[in-house]
Short mmCIF file of C-alpha atoms in Angstrom, two decimals:
data_model
loop_
_atom_site.label_atom_id
_atom_site.label_comp_id
_atom_site.label_asym_id
_atom_site.label_seq_id
_atom_site.Cartn_x
_atom_site.Cartn_y
_atom_site.Cartn_z
CA MET W 81 -63.14 12.25 -51.33
CA THR W 82 -64.25 8.80 -50.30
CA SER W 83 -60.75 7.83 -49.27
CA ARG W 84 -60.41 11.05 -47.24
CA LEU W 85 -63.70 10.24 -45.48
CA ARG W 86 -62.40 6.72 -44.74
CA SER W 87 -59.19 8.16 -43.32
CA VAL W 88 -61.10 10.54 -41.07
CA VAL W 89 -63.39 7.74 -39.84
CA SER W 90 -60.41 5.45 -39.23
CA ALA W 91 -58.48 8.13 -37.36
CA THR W 92 -61.51 8.98 -35.24
CA GLY W 93 -62.07 5.29 -34.45
CA PHE W 94 -58.43 4.82 -33.50
CA ALA W 95 -58.47 7.92 -31.29
CA LEU W 96 -61.63 6.72 -29.53
CA ALA W 97 -60.07 3.29 -28.97
CA VAL W 98 -56.93 4.85 -27.47
CA ILE W 99 -58.99 7.14 -25.22
CA GLY W 100 -61.07 4.14 -24.14
CA MET W 101 -57.95 2.15 -23.27
CA LEU W 102 -56.45 5.05 -21.34
CA ALA W 103 -59.67 5.60 -19.41
CA SER W 104 -59.88 1.92 -18.60
CA ASP W 105 -56.25 1.92 -17.44
CA ALA W 106 -56.88 4.95 -15.25
CA ASP W 107 -59.90 3.23 -13.74
CA ALA W 108 -57.81 0.16 -13.03
CA GLN W 109 -55.13 2.24 -11.35
CA ARG W 110 -57.67 4.08 -9.24
CA GLY W 111 -59.39 0.80 -8.37
CA GLY W 112 -59.15 -0.79 -5.03
CA GLY W 113 -62.37 0.73 -3.84
CA GLY W 114 -63.00 1.08 -0.16
CA ARG W 115 -60.86 -0.53 2.45
CA GLY W 116 -63.33 -3.33 2.93
CA GLY W 117 -63.85 -3.77 -0.79
CA GLY W 118 -61.67 -4.48 -3.73
CA GLY W 119 -61.24 -3.30 -7.28
CA GLY W 120 -64.38 -3.65 -9.34
CA GLY W 121 -66.55 -3.74 -6.23
CA PHE W 122 -65.48 -7.24 -5.16
CA SER W 123 -65.70 -7.93 -1.46
CA ARG W 124 -62.68 -8.83 0.63
CA GLU W 125 -64.84 -10.14 3.46
CA SER W 126 -64.39 -13.86 4.06
CA PRO W 127 -64.28 -16.31 6.95
CA ALA W 128 -60.92 -17.35 5.49
CA ALA W 129 -59.47 -13.82 5.78
CA ASN W 130 -58.73 -14.28 9.45
CA GLY W 131 -56.52 -17.31 8.89
CA GLY W 132 -57.72 -18.84 12.15
CA LEU W 133 -57.54 -22.46 13.21
CA SER W 134 -61.20 -22.21 14.20
CA SER W 135 -64.08 -20.66 12.36
CA GLY W 136 -67.14 -18.89 13.70
CA SER W 137 -69.16 -20.67 11.03
CA GLY W 138 -67.88 -24.02 12.22
CA ARG W 139 -68.75 -26.64 14.75
CA GLY W 140 -68.65 -24.13 17.58
CA THR W 141 -71.71 -22.39 16.19
CA GLN W 142 -73.32 -25.71 15.41
CA GLY W 143 -72.54 -26.88 18.90
CA ARG W 144 -74.14 -23.80 20.37
CA ALA W 145 -77.23 -24.27 18.20
CA ALA W 146 -77.37 -27.93 19.17
CA ALA W 147 -77.12 -26.99 22.85
CA GLN W 148 -80.00 -24.55 22.38
CA ASP W 149 -81.96 -27.27 20.58
CA ARG W 150 -81.28 -29.68 23.41
CA GLY W 151 -82.48 -27.03 25.84
CA ALA W 152 -85.67 -26.56 23.83
CA THR W 153 -86.25 -30.31 23.69
CA ALA W 154 -85.72 -30.61 27.42
CA GLY W 155 -88.15 -27.76 27.97
CA GLN W 156 -90.78 -29.42 25.78
CA SER W 157 -90.27 -32.70 27.59
CA GLN W 158 -90.70 -30.98 30.93
CA ALA W 159 -93.85 -29.28 29.66
CA GLY W 160 -95.18 -32.68 28.63
CA GLN W 161 -94.53 -34.04 32.08
CA SER W 162 -96.36 -31.05 33.55
CA ARG W 163 -99.41 -31.71 31.39
CA ALA W 164 -99.48 -35.40 32.37
CA GLY W 165 -99.44 -34.54 36.04
CA GLN W 166 -102.54 -32.34 35.86
CA THR W 167 -104.91 -35.27 36.39
CA GLY W 168 -103.51 -36.71 39.64
CA GLU W 169 -103.99 -35.81 43.31
CA ASN W 170 -101.95 -33.02 44.86
CA GLN W 171 -101.70 -31.61 41.39
CA ALA W 172 -100.96 -28.06 42.48
CA ALA W 173 -98.18 -29.11 44.81
CA ARG W 174 -96.53 -31.31 42.22
CA GLN W 175 -96.82 -28.62 39.59
CA GLU W 176 -95.29 -26.03 41.85
CA SER W 177 -92.46 -28.36 42.74
CA ARG W 178 -91.85 -29.23 39.10
CA ALA W 179 -92.01 -25.60 38.01
CA SER W 180 -89.47 -24.71 40.62
CA ALA W 181 -87.21 -27.58 39.62
CA GLN W 182 -87.63 -26.70 35.95
CA ALA W 183 -86.79 -23.05 36.56
CA SER W 184 -83.77 -24.14 38.52
CA ARG W 185 -82.69 -26.54 35.78
CA GLN W 186 -83.21 -23.89 33.10
CA GLN W 187 -81.25 -21.34 35.08
CA TYR W 188 -78.47 -23.87 35.62
CA GLY W 189 -78.63 -24.82 31.95
CA ALA W 190 -78.41 -21.22 30.79
CA SER W 191 -75.55 -20.53 33.16
CA ALA W 192 -73.71 -23.70 32.12
CA GLN W 193 -74.31 -22.88 28.46
CA SER W 194 -72.94 -19.38 28.98
CA SER W 195 -69.89 -20.80 30.78
CA ARG W 196 -69.35 -23.34 28.02
CA GLN W 197 -69.65 -20.59 25.42
CA GLU W 198 -67.11 -18.43 27.24
CA ALA W 199 -64.73 -21.36 27.59
CA TYR W 200 -65.16 -22.18 23.90
CA ASP W 201 -64.47 -18.57 22.90
CA ASP W 202 -61.37 -18.53 25.09
CA GLN W 203 -60.06 -21.69 23.50
CA HIS W 204 -60.97 -20.63 19.97
CA TRP W 205 -59.90 -17.01 20.26
CA ASP W 206 -58.76 -16.74 16.64
CA GLN W 207 -62.07 -17.74 15.06
CA GLY W 208 -62.72 -14.19 13.84
CA LYS W 209 -65.71 -13.47 16.04
CA GLY W 210 -64.47 -9.96 16.60
CA LEU W 211 -64.89 -9.27 12.90
CA ALA W 212 -68.60 -9.81 13.31
CA ILE W 213 -68.69 -7.35 16.21
CA ALA W 214 -66.82 -4.78 14.18
CA ALA W 215 -68.85 -5.33 11.05
CA THR W 216 -72.39 -5.61 12.35
CA GLY W 217 -72.31 -3.92 15.72
CA ALA W 218 -70.99 -0.67 14.41
CA ALA W 219 -72.73 -0.68 11.03
CA VAL W 220 -69.69 -0.35 8.81
CA VAL W 221 -70.30 1.80 5.78
CA GLY W 222 -67.45 0.52 3.69
CA THR W 223 -69.69 0.33 0.63
CA VAL W 224 -70.27 4.06 0.69
CA GLY W 225 -66.55 4.58 1.03
CA ALA W 226 -65.93 2.22 -1.85
CA VAL W 227 -68.20 4.20 -4.14
CA ARG W 228 -66.56 7.46 -3.25
CA ALA W 229 -62.97 6.20 -3.20
CA ALA W 230 -62.55 6.37 -6.95
CA SER W 231 -62.83 10.16 -6.94
CA ALA W 232 -60.78 10.72 -3.81
CA PRO W 233 -57.54 12.67 -4.09
CA PRO W 234 -54.32 10.64 -4.21
CA PRO W 235 -52.85 9.83 -0.80
CA VAL W 236 -49.97 11.65 0.76
CA ALA W 237 -46.72 9.77 0.28
CA ALA W 238 -45.63 7.73 3.28
CA GLN W 239 -42.61 8.65 5.30
CA PRO W 240 -39.89 6.12 4.57
CA SER W 241 -39.18 5.41 8.23
CA GLU W 242 -42.53 3.78 8.95
CA PHE W 243 -41.96 0.64 6.88
CA THR W 244 -38.81 -1.38 6.45
CA THR W 245 -39.70 -2.61 2.98
CA ALA W 246 -40.54 -0.83 -0.26
CA PRO W 247 -44.12 -1.13 -1.52
CA ALA W 248 -44.79 -3.54 -4.38
CA THR W 249 -47.93 -1.69 -5.51
CA PRO W 250 -48.79 2.03 -5.42
CA PRO W 251 -50.98 2.77 -2.41
CA PRO W 252 -54.73 3.02 -2.89
CA ALA W 253 -56.74 6.17 -2.32
CA ALA W 254 -57.47 7.14 1.25
CA PRO W 255 -60.92 6.14 2.44
CA ALA W 256 -63.33 8.86 1.39
CA ALA W 257 -65.83 10.62 3.59
CA PRO W 258 -69.17 8.84 3.99
CA CYS W 259 -71.00 11.39 1.84
CA GLU W 260 -70.50 14.52 -0.26
CA ASN W 261 -69.49 17.53 1.85
CA PRO W 262 -70.22 16.18 5.31
CA THR W 263 -70.29 18.52 8.28
CA VAL W 264 -67.31 17.51 10.40
CA VAL W 265 -67.59 18.09 14.15
CA PRO W 266 -64.62 17.31 16.40
CA SER W 267 -65.64 16.20 19.85
CA GLY W 268 -63.60 14.57 22.59
CA GLY W 269 -60.72 13.91 20.25
CA VAL W 270 -62.99 12.13 17.75
CA SER W 271 -64.14 13.52 14.43
CA TYR W 272 -67.82 13.06 13.65
CA ALA W 273 -69.19 13.52 10.13
CA ARG W 274 -72.80 14.46 9.59
CA CYS W 275 -74.57 13.33 6.44
CA GLY W 276 -78.18 14.52 6.56
CA SER W 277 -79.55 13.20 9.80
CA ALA W 278 -76.96 10.43 10.15
CA TRP W 279 -73.67 10.68 12.01
CA TYR W 280 -70.49 8.76 11.23
CA THR W 281 -67.18 8.22 12.97
CA GLN W 282 -63.97 7.03 11.40
CA ALA W 283 -62.67 3.92 13.13
CA TYR W 284 -60.05 1.23 12.59
CA GLY W 285 -61.62 -2.07 11.58
CA ALA W 286 -60.29 -5.41 10.44
CA ASN W 287 -59.70 -4.07 6.93
CA GLY W 288 -58.26 -0.71 7.96
CA PRO W 289 -59.87 2.67 8.55
CA THR W 290 -63.54 2.89 7.70
CA TRP W 291 -66.53 5.08 8.47
CA VAL W 292 -69.06 3.65 10.86
CA GLN W 293 -72.49 4.98 11.65
CA SER W 294 -72.54 6.30 15.16
CA ALA W 295 -74.54 8.17 17.72
CA PRO W 296 -74.33 11.98 17.48
CA PRO W 297 -71.40 13.58 19.28
CA PRO W 298 -72.09 14.43 22.92
CA GLY W 299 -73.98 17.67 23.33
CA SER W 300 -75.23 17.92 19.76
CA MET E 46 -29.10 -87.27 7.92
CA HIS E 47 -26.55 -84.88 9.32
CA VAL E 48 -26.12 -83.28 5.93
CA ARG E 49 -29.88 -82.93 5.53
CA LEU E 50 -30.14 -81.12 8.90
CA ARG E 51 -27.39 -78.74 7.89
CA TRP E 52 -29.26 -78.04 4.67
CA ARG E 53 -32.44 -77.25 6.57
CA VAL E 54 -30.68 -74.94 9.02
CA GLY E 55 -28.94 -73.15 6.15
CA LEU E 56 -32.17 -72.76 4.23
CA ALA E 57 -33.97 -71.37 7.28
CA ALA E 58 -31.15 -68.90 7.92
CA CYS E 59 -31.22 -67.71 4.30
CA LEU E 60 -34.99 -67.30 4.43
CA GLY E 61 -34.71 -65.33 7.66
CA VAL E 62 -32.11 -62.99 6.19
CA VAL E 63 -34.19 -62.44 3.05
CA LEU E 64 -37.38 -61.71 5.03
CA THR E 65 -35.62 -59.30 7.40
CA ALA E 66 -34.00 -57.43 4.54
CA GLY E 67 -37.34 -57.23 2.72
CA ALA E 68 -39.09 -55.82 5.77
CA ALA E 69 -36.39 -53.18 6.31
CA GLN E 70 -36.59 -52.18 2.68
CA ALA E 71 -40.37 -51.87 2.90
CA GLN E 72 -40.02 -49.71 6.01
CA ALA E 73 -37.54 -47.43 4.28
CA ALA E 74 -39.47 -47.21 1.04
CA GLY E 75 -42.90 -46.57 2.42
CA GLY E 76 -43.44 -48.49 5.58
CA SER E 77 -44.88 -46.90 8.70
CA PRO E 78 -44.86 -43.11 8.25
CA PRO E 79 -43.47 -40.64 10.80
CA ASP E 80 -45.78 -39.65 13.65
CA ALA E 81 -47.71 -36.68 12.26
CA ARG E 82 -48.87 -35.40 15.63
CA ALA E 83 -45.32 -35.51 16.99
CA LEU E 84 -44.06 -33.52 14.00
CA LEU E 85 -46.78 -30.90 14.49
CA SER E 86 -46.01 -30.66 18.18
CA LYS E 87 -42.28 -30.33 17.52
CA MET E 88 -42.92 -27.45 15.12
CA ALA E 89 -45.28 -25.67 17.54
CA THR E 90 -42.84 -26.15 20.43
CA LEU E 91 -40.07 -24.56 18.40
CA LEU E 92 -42.25 -21.58 17.38
CA GLY E 93 -43.58 -21.12 20.89
CA SER E 94 -40.27 -21.29 22.68
CA THR E 95 -38.06 -19.29 20.32
CA PRO E 96 -37.18 -16.02 22.10
CA ARG E 97 -37.01 -14.04 18.86
CA LEU E 98 -38.07 -14.67 15.32
CA SER E 99 -38.96 -12.97 12.08
CA VAL E 100 -40.65 -14.41 9.03
CA THR E 101 -42.32 -13.26 5.83
CA ALA E 102 -45.57 -14.83 4.71
CA HIS E 103 -47.01 -14.50 1.22
CA ALA E 104 -50.64 -15.19 1.99
CA SER E 105 -53.85 -15.39 0.02
CA TYR E 106 -57.44 -16.18 0.79
CA ASP E 107 -60.69 -16.75 -1.05
CA ALA E 108 -63.59 -14.38 -0.69
CA VAL E 109 -66.78 -15.92 -2.01
CA GLN E 110 -68.83 -13.17 -3.64
CA PRO E 111 -72.62 -12.95 -3.45
CA SER E 112 -72.65 -14.28 -7.04
CA GLY E 113 -70.83 -17.41 -5.83
CA GLN E 114 -67.64 -16.45 -7.68
CA LYS E 115 -64.43 -16.83 -5.69
CA ILE E 116 -61.90 -14.01 -5.67
CA GLU E 117 -58.40 -14.66 -4.39
CA TRP E 118 -56.88 -11.75 -2.44
CA HIS E 119 -53.16 -11.59 -1.74
CA GLU E 120 -51.04 -9.94 0.91
CA VAL E 121 -47.50 -10.03 2.24
CA ARG E 122 -46.85 -9.89 5.96
CA THR E 123 -43.56 -9.66 7.79
CA LEU E 124 -43.74 -10.54 11.46
CA THR E 125 -40.98 -9.85 13.96
CA LEU E 126 -41.43 -10.82 17.57
CA SER E 127 -39.19 -10.64 20.56
CA ARG E 128 -40.51 -12.38 23.65
CA PRO E 129 -41.77 -11.61 26.12
CA ASN E 130 -43.40 -8.36 25.00
CA ARG E 131 -42.36 -6.96 21.64
CA LEU E 132 -44.05 -7.48 18.29
CA ARG E 133 -44.07 -5.78 14.91
CA MET E 134 -45.94 -6.67 11.77
CA GLU E 135 -45.82 -4.95 8.42
CA ALA E 136 -48.47 -5.86 5.88
CA GLU E 137 -49.12 -4.99 2.27
CA LYS E 138 -52.30 -6.02 0.52
CA SER E 139 -52.53 -6.71 -3.18
CA ASN E 140 -54.20 -3.31 -3.74
CA GLY E 141 -51.16 -1.58 -2.24
CA ALA E 142 -52.71 -0.79 1.16
CA ARG E 143 -49.93 -0.97 3.75
CA SER E 144 -50.36 -1.20 7.48
CA LEU E 145 -48.22 -1.57 10.53
CA VAL E 146 -48.87 -3.18 13.90
CA VAL E 147 -46.49 -2.47 16.77
CA PHE E 148 -46.64 -3.77 20.32
CA ASP E 149 -44.07 -2.20 22.64
CA GLY E 150 -45.02 -3.91 25.89
CA LYS E 151 -47.43 -1.15 26.92
CA ASP E 152 -49.54 -0.23 23.89
CA ILE E 153 -50.70 -1.96 20.75
CA SER E 154 -50.77 0.44 17.80
CA THR E 155 -51.83 0.00 14.22
CA PHE E 156 -51.22 2.47 11.40
CA ASP E 157 -52.71 2.77 7.93
CA GLU E 158 -50.43 4.40 5.40
CA ALA E 159 -52.98 5.60 2.84
CA GLY E 160 -55.41 7.03 5.34
CA ARG E 161 -52.63 8.45 7.58
CA THR E 162 -54.60 7.19 10.55
CA TYR E 163 -53.70 5.05 13.52
CA ALA E 164 -55.44 3.41 16.44
CA GLN E 165 -53.87 2.63 19.76
CA ALA E 166 -54.92 0.73 22.87
CA ALA E 167 -53.19 0.16 26.16
CA GLN E 168 -52.14 -3.45 26.46
CA PRO E 169 -49.85 -4.32 29.32
CA GLY E 170 -48.72 -7.90 29.17
CA GLY E 171 -46.85 -10.22 26.90
CA VAL E 172 -47.05 -11.22 23.27
CA ASP E 173 -49.56 -14.01 24.02
CA GLU E 174 -52.10 -11.77 25.74
CA THR E 175 -51.64 -9.10 23.09
CA LEU E 176 -52.26 -11.46 20.18
CA VAL E 177 -55.46 -12.67 21.84
CA TYR E 178 -56.61 -9.14 22.63
CA PHE E 179 -55.82 -7.86 19.14
CA VAL E 180 -57.51 -10.73 17.30
CA ARG E 181 -60.37 -11.73 19.57
CA ASP E 182 -61.32 -8.54 21.36
CA LEU E 183 -60.42 -5.84 18.86
CA GLY E 184 -61.46 -7.99 15.91
CA MET E 185 -58.32 -7.20 13.94
CA ARG E 186 -56.67 -9.49 11.43
CA LEU E 187 -53.43 -11.29 12.23
CA PRO E 188 -53.64 -14.56 10.30
CA LEU E 189 -52.11 -17.68 11.84
CA ALA E 190 -51.64 -15.84 15.15
CA ALA E 191 -52.29 -19.15 16.93
CA LEU E 192 -48.93 -20.43 15.72
CA PHE E 193 -47.05 -17.61 17.44
CA VAL E 194 -48.28 -17.84 21.02
CA SER E 195 -45.90 -19.51 23.45
CA ARG E 196 -48.43 -22.23 24.25
CA ALA E 197 -48.91 -23.11 20.56
CA ALA E 198 -48.02 -26.78 21.13
CA ALA E 199 -50.59 -27.23 23.89
CA ASP E 200 -53.19 -25.29 21.88
CA LEU E 201 -52.68 -27.47 18.82
CA GLU E 202 -52.73 -30.63 20.92
CA ARG E 203 -56.13 -29.60 22.27
CA ARG E 204 -57.65 -28.22 19.08
CA VAL E 205 -56.41 -30.65 16.45
CA THR E 206 -58.86 -33.54 16.36
CA SER E 207 -56.95 -35.58 13.79
CA VAL E 208 -53.73 -35.29 11.82
CA GLU E 209 -52.19 -37.64 9.28
CA TYR E 210 -48.90 -37.90 7.46
CA VAL E 211 -49.32 -37.33 3.73
CA GLU E 212 -45.82 -37.56 2.30
CA LYS E 213 -42.28 -36.28 2.40
CA THR E 214 -41.53 -33.82 -0.36
CA GLY E 215 -38.82 -31.49 -1.59
CA ILE E 216 -41.03 -29.67 -4.05
CA LEU E 217 -41.15 -26.45 -1.97
CA GLY E 218 -37.38 -26.08 -1.95
CA ALA E 219 -36.26 -27.92 1.17
CA PRO E 220 -37.26 -31.40 2.32
CA ALA E 221 -40.55 -31.16 4.20
CA HIS E 222 -43.18 -33.33 5.85
CA HIS E 223 -46.64 -32.76 4.41
CA LEU E 224 -49.36 -33.24 7.03
CA ALA E 225 -53.16 -32.99 6.79
CA GLY E 226 -55.34 -32.45 9.82
CA ARG E 227 -58.58 -31.08 11.19
CA THR E 228 -59.78 -28.93 14.04
CA ASP E 229 -63.49 -28.86 14.87
CA SER E 230 -64.19 -26.32 12.15
CA VAL E 231 -61.11 -26.06 9.93
CA ASN E 232 -59.27 -28.55 7.73
CA PHE E 233 -55.59 -27.80 7.39
CA GLN E 234 -52.48 -28.88 5.54
CA ILE E 235 -49.02 -27.95 6.64
CA TRP E 236 -45.56 -28.56 5.23
CA ILE E 237 -42.91 -28.71 7.98
CA THR E 238 -39.20 -28.57 7.23
CA ASP E 239 -37.42 -31.85 7.86
CA GLY E 240 -34.50 -31.65 10.28
CA ASP E 241 -33.61 -30.02 13.57
CA GLN E 242 -35.44 -26.75 12.78
CA PRO E 243 -38.97 -27.94 11.99
CA LEU E 244 -40.36 -24.61 10.74
CA PRO E 245 -43.51 -24.39 8.65
CA GLN E 246 -42.95 -23.79 4.93
CA ARG E 247 -46.56 -23.59 3.87
CA VAL E 248 -50.03 -23.71 5.42
CA VAL E 249 -53.41 -24.19 3.76
CA LEU E 250 -56.59 -23.75 5.81
CA THR E 251 -59.99 -24.77 4.44
CA TYR E 252 -63.24 -23.64 6.03
CA PRO E 253 -65.61 -26.48 5.15
CA ASN E 254 -68.65 -25.04 6.93
CA ALA E 255 -68.48 -21.64 5.25
CA PRO E 256 -70.30 -21.06 1.95
CA GLY E 257 -68.04 -22.00 -0.96
CA GLN E 258 -65.49 -23.61 1.39
CA PRO E 259 -62.95 -20.77 1.10
CA GLU E 260 -59.27 -21.34 1.73
CA PHE E 261 -56.47 -19.38 3.36
CA ARG E 262 -52.95 -20.09 2.13
CA ALA E 263 -49.58 -18.88 3.40
CA GLN E 264 -46.12 -19.55 2.06
CA PHE E 265 -43.39 -18.74 4.58
CA SER E 266 -39.95 -17.45 3.67
CA ALA E 267 -36.99 -15.70 5.26
CA TRP E 268 -37.29 -17.44 8.63
CA ASN E 269 -34.83 -15.88 11.06
CA LEU E 270 -34.59 -17.12 14.63
CA ALA E 271 -32.12 -14.41 15.66
CA PRO E 272 -33.39 -11.22 14.05
CA GLU E 273 -32.45 -7.68 14.93
CA SER E 274 -34.43 -6.63 17.98
CA ALA E 275 -33.53 -2.96 18.37
CA ASP E 276 -36.02 -1.01 20.49
CA ALA E 277 -36.69 1.33 17.58
CA LEU E 278 -38.20 -1.55 15.64
CA PHE E 279 -40.83 -2.00 18.34
CA THR E 280 -41.54 1.66 18.95
CA PHE E 281 -44.45 3.39 17.29
CA THR E 282 -44.22 7.13 16.86
CA PRO E 283 -47.31 8.58 15.19
CA PRO E 284 -46.20 10.05 11.86
CA ALA E 285 -46.59 13.80 11.39
CA GLY E 286 -50.11 14.64 10.34
CA ALA E 287 -51.53 11.24 11.21
CA SER E 288 -54.88 11.20 12.99
CA LYS E 289 -55.74 8.94 15.87
CA ILE E 290 -59.01 7.10 15.51
CA PRO E 291 -60.68 4.51 17.76
CA PHE E 292 -60.77 0.79 17.06
CA ALA E 293 -64.14 -0.04 15.50
CA ALA E 294 -64.70 -2.86 17.99
CA ALA E 295 -64.21 -0.41 20.84
CA LEU E 296 -67.01 1.87 19.69
CA PRO E 297 -70.36 1.60 21.41
CA ARG E 298 -72.83 -0.31 19.31
CA TYR E 299 -74.93 2.16 17.40
CA GLY E 300 -78.54 1.80 18.45
CA ALA E 301 -77.71 -0.49 21.36
CA ALA E 302 -76.94 0.18 24.98
CA THR E 303 -73.37 1.33 25.22
CA SER E 304 -72.56 -0.87 28.18
CA GLY E 305 -71.29 -4.27 27.22
CA ALA E 306 -70.92 -3.34 23.60
CA THR E 307 -67.37 -2.17 23.78
CA ALA E 308 -64.46 -4.52 23.26
CA LYS E 309 -63.86 -6.53 26.37
CA LYS E 310 -60.53 -6.08 27.98
CA GLY E 311 -58.44 -8.47 29.93
CA ALA E 312 -57.70 -11.25 27.54
CA LYS E 313 -57.70 -14.72 28.97
CA PRO E 314 -55.23 -16.50 26.75
#
């Protein structure tokens, strides 16, 4: 009786272990998460992802900050000069002249800074600045997609003519909708998805298709 | 006296020969190294002036997680370009996501296999302008794009603040010059094939100002400077059932004025 009980317990334990392993394997195969994320919820975002010879987090940014600091220092210095001049004769005239000169210098400084920035961006075009525009400007909701991707249906097989090489890894799930059962509204050739009061549009970002929060479709 | 003079002359001649031979040996064994900047420029000139090329890059990069842990992501990219205005790139990420980028001289298109979606933008111009537009303005990824513009040599000359010769090595398969250099925000190492086709074998980029100092690495293989350049290779036909979606960078900023928020057009390479 005791040995039969032991056998039953052992068999149950073994079965549970096998089921656990299978479930874990299935999870691993489904993994990959959203297009901006990776398996296990790890992020793929990185300044190194762009493989650029310049980096937005590099000296360019520091240089811009330093230029702004220099501008601030110059402004403070000019303010100091203004204060010192308040005690002399023809104070109003001098102040007006200085204010005008200061405004002119500031305007020139801002314009020069803007020109320098544009020139820097032109020369360092591969620094990955566009990623920031895509990621922050359009409020990417890759995380939501990542959560939902695990339960998404398997993707349709690719047509062989699109790629010249065979895949090394089975493709991941297609990016899922931004929420459960969204209301999809086509407008102007673009599909909008409504989740509660928020609207989303699917768009192509640096890491592939993703859902981004958007304004409501025109006329809605 | 005469004999003594002969002795002295002979001794001086011997000493001269020995010193000269020693200096030559030192030069050969590890004397003054090759000019690193010249090697870099030669490589960039070759890449920038080759009418056609194709190459495969096994690349990886670090993504520093909020916990501080580094994760290394891998991808394989095959680039084919035919100057002045044709480009194709196939990419496969380590999670199996495959994508395609095709520039046919009029439009730049990118397709995602799993999502069966594609985005397309008009882009008249050459490969140079298109690479800049794709990377800078549309915010898309095309690592090491700076090596494939025709003005790569001039770009590197301007952007590389220092470059040094590390060593000559054959460890990657073919004899190569290992160089280490810096731009104003990136440290790089590059291994350039020795000989009359100075093509890059490997590149490592380090981002010292980014948290965790992540790296990007690429190992090049299958260089071909006369690849097939059939029009079909550079033509994108949307697959049946694929949906067209906009580029994210081209969408108006949500919550901001729509003007000025869309991707700027008219790349200035």
